[in-house]
Amino acid sequence: MIDPSSIELDQFLTTWYGPPSRKEAVAPEQYRGLPSPLQAWHTLAARWSRPLIRNKKLLAPNEITTKDGKVLFMVDPGDAIWGFDPESPTTVYEGRLYGEWVPLSESFTEFLIHNAMNEATHAAPHTKSCESVKNEHIARIVAPMTEVNFGGWYWPRPGHRIFVGEGLIADIGPAMEDQEPWGDKPGYSEVQIGATTASNLSYLDDIPETDWY
């Protein structure tokens, strides 16, 4: 497995989004009250003119609110939310708008790396997805890649993993049942893969019983 601490975010972002178009600047005053890893992310991400987080929304300082004692800093289009304890801002908490906060085992820095890699699987120059892949085919799909040893989170459901290789990145987790109560679909996974070139994804065409889009 790949140790998340070995991943240099600036190099990773350059690989997947191209070189930054802006010079590094001092973070605006309103960002300086945030935990240092979150400050560093905002400073780094500002060097790219395109948004680096699109499946979720990383809140600007003027949008940040509190909920049940936690400072809410990121949301998704559904009801998933992420926050930190202002008294101990090194821990990231995951929750739901109408649920309880749960502390994650990942450090704030690891969480931000994890989030950046998850986003890249959707925002890469070339992507393929399948919501229902037989688990017997997963080993073949991830063969060109190595898993990143993240501590894990619960969004969009527990059990998702990140894999990365030369010009390839994937998020793989349990497939969802087709009807309520929307549990895990036994024997199947959902797969989201990004690539720097279309040819890097061509091997997926040989995976049987799988419809990519």
Short mmCIF file of C-alpha atoms in Angstrom, two decimals:
data_model
loop_
_atom_site.label_atom_id
_atom_site.label_comp_id
_atom_site.label_asym_id
_atom_site.label_seq_id
_atom_site.Cartn_x
_atom_site.Cartn_y
_atom_site.Cartn_z
CA MET A 1 0.00 0.00 0.00
CA ILE A 2 0.97 3.63 -0.47
CA ASP A 3 1.48 5.71 2.66
CA PRO A 4 -0.66 8.87 2.34
CA SER A 5 2.13 10.91 3.95
CA SER A 6 4.31 10.15 0.91
CA ILE A 7 1.91 11.99 -1.42
CA GLU A 8 2.93 15.56 -2.25
CA LEU A 9 -0.30 17.44 -2.89
CA ASP A 10 1.21 20.04 -5.23
CA GLN A 11 2.72 17.32 -7.42
CA PHE A 12 -0.49 15.32 -7.35
CA LEU A 13 -2.61 18.31 -8.37
CA THR A 14 -0.20 19.20 -11.16
CA THR A 15 -0.45 15.66 -12.54
CA TRP A 16 -4.24 15.75 -12.65
CA TYR A 17 -5.01 19.43 -13.31
CA GLY A 18 -1.90 20.71 -15.03
CA PRO A 19 0.59 23.28 -13.73
CA PRO A 20 -0.84 26.03 -11.52
CA SER A 21 -1.65 29.26 -13.33
CA ARG A 22 -1.09 31.58 -10.37
CA LYS A 23 1.79 32.27 -8.04
CA GLU A 24 1.51 31.36 -4.39
CA ALA A 25 0.07 34.17 -2.32
CA VAL A 26 -0.36 34.77 1.39
CA ALA A 27 -3.72 33.48 2.58
CA PRO A 28 -6.31 36.23 3.14
CA GLU A 29 -6.89 37.26 6.73
CA GLN A 30 -10.25 35.46 6.94
CA TYR A 31 -8.57 32.08 6.39
CA ARG A 32 -6.11 32.44 9.24
CA GLY A 33 -8.51 31.21 11.91
CA LEU A 34 -8.86 27.83 10.22
CA PRO A 35 -6.79 24.75 11.20
CA SER A 36 -3.35 24.97 9.55
CA PRO A 37 -3.91 22.01 7.14
CA LEU A 38 -7.12 23.64 5.90
CA GLN A 39 -5.36 26.99 5.53
CA ALA A 40 -2.62 25.26 3.53
CA TRP A 41 -5.19 23.62 1.25
CA HIS A 42 -6.93 26.93 0.49
CA THR A 43 -3.56 28.57 -0.24
CA LEU A 44 -2.50 25.73 -2.54
CA ALA A 45 -5.84 25.34 -4.33
CA ALA A 46 -5.96 29.08 -5.06
CA ARG A 47 -3.07 28.61 -7.47
CA TRP A 48 -5.36 26.82 -9.92
CA SER A 49 -8.01 28.78 -11.80
CA ARG A 50 -10.35 25.77 -11.97
CA PRO A 51 -12.16 24.37 -8.92
CA LEU A 52 -10.41 21.33 -7.45
CA ILE A 53 -13.43 20.23 -5.40
CA ARG A 54 -16.66 19.83 -7.37
CA ASN A 55 -18.55 16.81 -5.98
CA LYS A 56 -18.64 18.50 -2.60
CA LYS A 57 -18.42 22.12 -1.51
CA LEU A 58 -15.56 23.38 0.61
CA LEU A 59 -17.04 26.35 2.40
CA ALA A 60 -15.44 29.78 2.22
CA PRO A 61 -14.76 31.40 5.62
CA ASN A 62 -17.86 33.59 5.33
CA GLU A 63 -20.00 30.46 4.73
CA ILE A 64 -18.66 28.42 7.64
CA THR A 65 -21.19 27.72 10.40
CA THR A 66 -21.36 25.59 13.52
CA LYS A 67 -23.55 22.56 14.20
CA ASP A 68 -23.75 20.73 17.50
CA GLY A 69 -20.45 22.16 18.68
CA LYS A 70 -18.49 21.48 15.48
CA VAL A 71 -17.30 23.95 12.85
CA LEU A 72 -18.79 22.84 9.54
CA PHE A 73 -16.29 23.34 6.69
CA MET A 74 -17.48 21.07 3.85
CA VAL A 75 -20.82 19.70 2.56
CA ASP A 76 -22.00 17.47 -0.26
CA PRO A 77 -25.14 17.94 -2.41
CA GLY A 78 -27.00 15.47 -0.21
CA ASP A 79 -26.84 15.64 3.57
CA ALA A 80 -23.23 14.65 4.32
CA ILE A 81 -21.21 17.23 6.24
CA TRP A 82 -17.68 17.53 7.63
CA GLY A 83 -16.48 19.58 10.54
CA PHE A 84 -13.88 20.03 13.26
CA ASP A 85 -13.96 20.74 16.98
CA PRO A 86 -12.83 24.35 17.61
CA GLU A 87 -11.29 23.20 20.91
CA SER A 88 -9.32 20.39 19.21
CA PRO A 89 -9.06 21.21 15.49
CA THR A 90 -6.76 18.32 14.56
CA THR A 91 -9.64 15.83 14.23
CA VAL A 92 -12.08 15.75 11.31
CA TYR A 93 -15.67 14.73 12.04
CA GLU A 94 -18.09 13.35 9.48
CA GLY A 95 -21.83 13.60 9.90
CA ARG A 96 -25.25 14.10 8.39
CA LEU A 97 -27.51 17.11 8.64
CA TYR A 98 -29.89 15.09 10.79
CA GLY A 99 -27.42 12.70 12.41
CA GLU A 100 -24.54 12.54 14.85
CA TRP A 101 -20.94 13.58 14.32
CA VAL A 102 -18.43 10.71 14.05
CA PRO A 103 -14.66 11.31 14.45
CA LEU A 104 -12.50 9.98 11.60
CA SER A 105 -9.22 8.16 12.14
CA GLU A 106 -7.50 10.22 9.44
CA SER A 107 -5.54 13.32 10.41
CA PHE A 108 -6.71 16.61 8.91
CA THR A 109 -3.84 16.52 6.41
CA GLU A 110 -4.59 12.92 5.41
CA PHE A 111 -8.28 13.73 5.06
CA LEU A 112 -7.54 16.59 2.65
CA ILE A 113 -5.26 14.36 0.57
CA HIS A 114 -7.97 11.67 0.53
CA ASN A 115 -10.56 14.22 -0.54
CA ALA A 116 -8.34 15.59 -3.32
CA MET A 117 -7.78 12.09 -4.69
CA ASN A 118 -11.46 11.22 -4.48
CA GLU A 119 -12.33 14.38 -6.40
CA ALA A 120 -9.70 13.61 -9.07
CA THR A 121 -11.39 10.29 -9.90
CA HIS A 122 -14.34 12.34 -11.16
CA ALA A 123 -12.54 15.42 -12.52
CA ALA A 124 -9.68 13.72 -14.40
CA PRO A 125 -9.29 14.51 -18.13
CA HIS A 126 -10.78 11.10 -18.96
CA THR A 127 -13.13 9.06 -16.77
CA LYS A 128 -15.17 5.87 -16.73
CA SER A 129 -17.77 4.74 -14.22
CA CYS A 130 -19.89 1.72 -13.47
CA GLU A 131 -22.31 1.49 -10.58
CA SER A 132 -22.40 -2.31 -10.53
CA VAL A 133 -19.25 -4.33 -11.21
CA LYS A 134 -18.98 -7.96 -10.16
CA ASN A 135 -16.41 -8.23 -7.38
CA GLU A 136 -14.65 -11.03 -9.26
CA HIS A 137 -13.50 -8.40 -11.79
CA ILE A 138 -12.13 -5.86 -9.30
CA ALA A 139 -8.63 -7.40 -9.07
CA ARG A 140 -8.26 -7.05 -12.83
CA ILE A 141 -9.49 -3.46 -12.77
CA VAL A 142 -7.03 -2.36 -10.08
CA ALA A 143 -4.11 -4.43 -11.41
CA PRO A 144 -2.27 -1.35 -12.81
CA MET A 145 -2.73 0.52 -9.54
CA THR A 146 -1.79 0.38 -5.85
CA GLU A 147 -4.14 1.10 -2.96
CA VAL A 148 -3.53 4.18 -0.82
CA ASN A 149 -3.62 3.30 2.87
CA PHE A 150 -6.18 5.84 4.02
CA GLY A 151 -7.80 5.48 7.42
CA GLY A 152 -11.21 5.59 5.79
CA TRP A 153 -14.43 7.55 6.01
CA TYR A 154 -18.15 6.84 5.66
CA TRP A 155 -19.08 8.88 2.56
CA PRO A 156 -20.81 7.93 0.34
CA ARG A 157 -20.92 4.62 2.26
CA PRO A 158 -18.29 2.74 4.29
CA GLY A 159 -15.78 0.59 2.46
CA HIS A 160 -14.61 2.89 -0.34
CA ARG A 161 -10.93 2.68 -1.27
CA ILE A 162 -8.59 4.78 -3.41
CA PHE A 163 -6.13 3.26 -5.89
CA VAL A 164 -3.54 5.12 -7.94
CA GLY A 165 -1.09 4.20 -10.69
CA GLU A 166 0.73 5.77 -13.62
CA GLY A 167 -1.90 8.01 -15.18
CA LEU A 168 -4.73 6.21 -13.38
CA ILE A 169 -6.74 6.82 -10.23
CA ALA A 170 -9.81 4.98 -8.92
CA ASP A 171 -12.37 5.11 -6.15
CA ILE A 172 -13.96 1.70 -5.51
CA GLY A 173 -16.60 0.83 -2.95
CA PRO A 174 -19.69 -1.28 -2.32
CA ALA A 175 -22.44 -1.02 -4.94
CA MET A 176 -25.83 0.15 -3.73
CA GLU A 177 -28.98 -1.96 -3.88
CA ASP A 178 -31.54 -0.96 -6.51
CA GLN A 179 -34.33 -0.49 -3.98
CA GLU A 180 -34.87 0.51 -0.37
CA PRO A 181 -33.36 0.27 2.15
CA TRP A 182 -30.44 1.02 -0.26
CA GLY A 183 -27.96 -1.27 1.45
CA ASP A 184 -24.82 -2.74 -0.10
CA LYS A 185 -25.49 -4.91 -3.15
CA PRO A 186 -23.92 -8.32 -2.34
CA GLY A 187 -21.15 -9.35 -4.72
CA TYR A 188 -20.89 -5.99 -6.51
CA SER A 189 -18.87 -2.78 -6.33
CA GLU A 190 -19.19 0.65 -7.84
CA VAL A 191 -16.14 1.89 -9.71
CA GLN A 192 -15.07 5.41 -10.65
CA ILE A 193 -11.80 5.71 -12.59
CA GLY A 194 -9.93 8.74 -13.88
CA ALA A 195 -7.02 8.82 -16.30
CA THR A 196 -4.64 11.35 -17.81
CA THR A 197 -5.13 9.84 -21.30
CA ALA A 198 -7.97 7.91 -22.94
CA SER A 199 -5.62 5.07 -23.82
CA ASN A 200 -4.97 4.44 -20.12
CA LEU A 201 -8.60 3.36 -19.80
CA SER A 202 -8.71 1.11 -22.86
CA TYR A 203 -8.04 -2.05 -20.83
CA LEU A 204 -11.44 -1.61 -19.16
CA ASP A 205 -13.16 -2.49 -22.45
CA ASP A 206 -12.01 -6.07 -21.91
CA ILE A 207 -13.70 -6.41 -18.51
CA PRO A 208 -16.70 -8.69 -19.11
CA GLU A 209 -20.27 -8.05 -17.96
CA THR A 210 -19.55 -4.39 -17.31
CA ASP A 211 -21.19 -1.34 -18.88
CA TRP A 212 -19.00 1.74 -18.58
CA TYR A 213 -20.21 5.28 -19.00
#
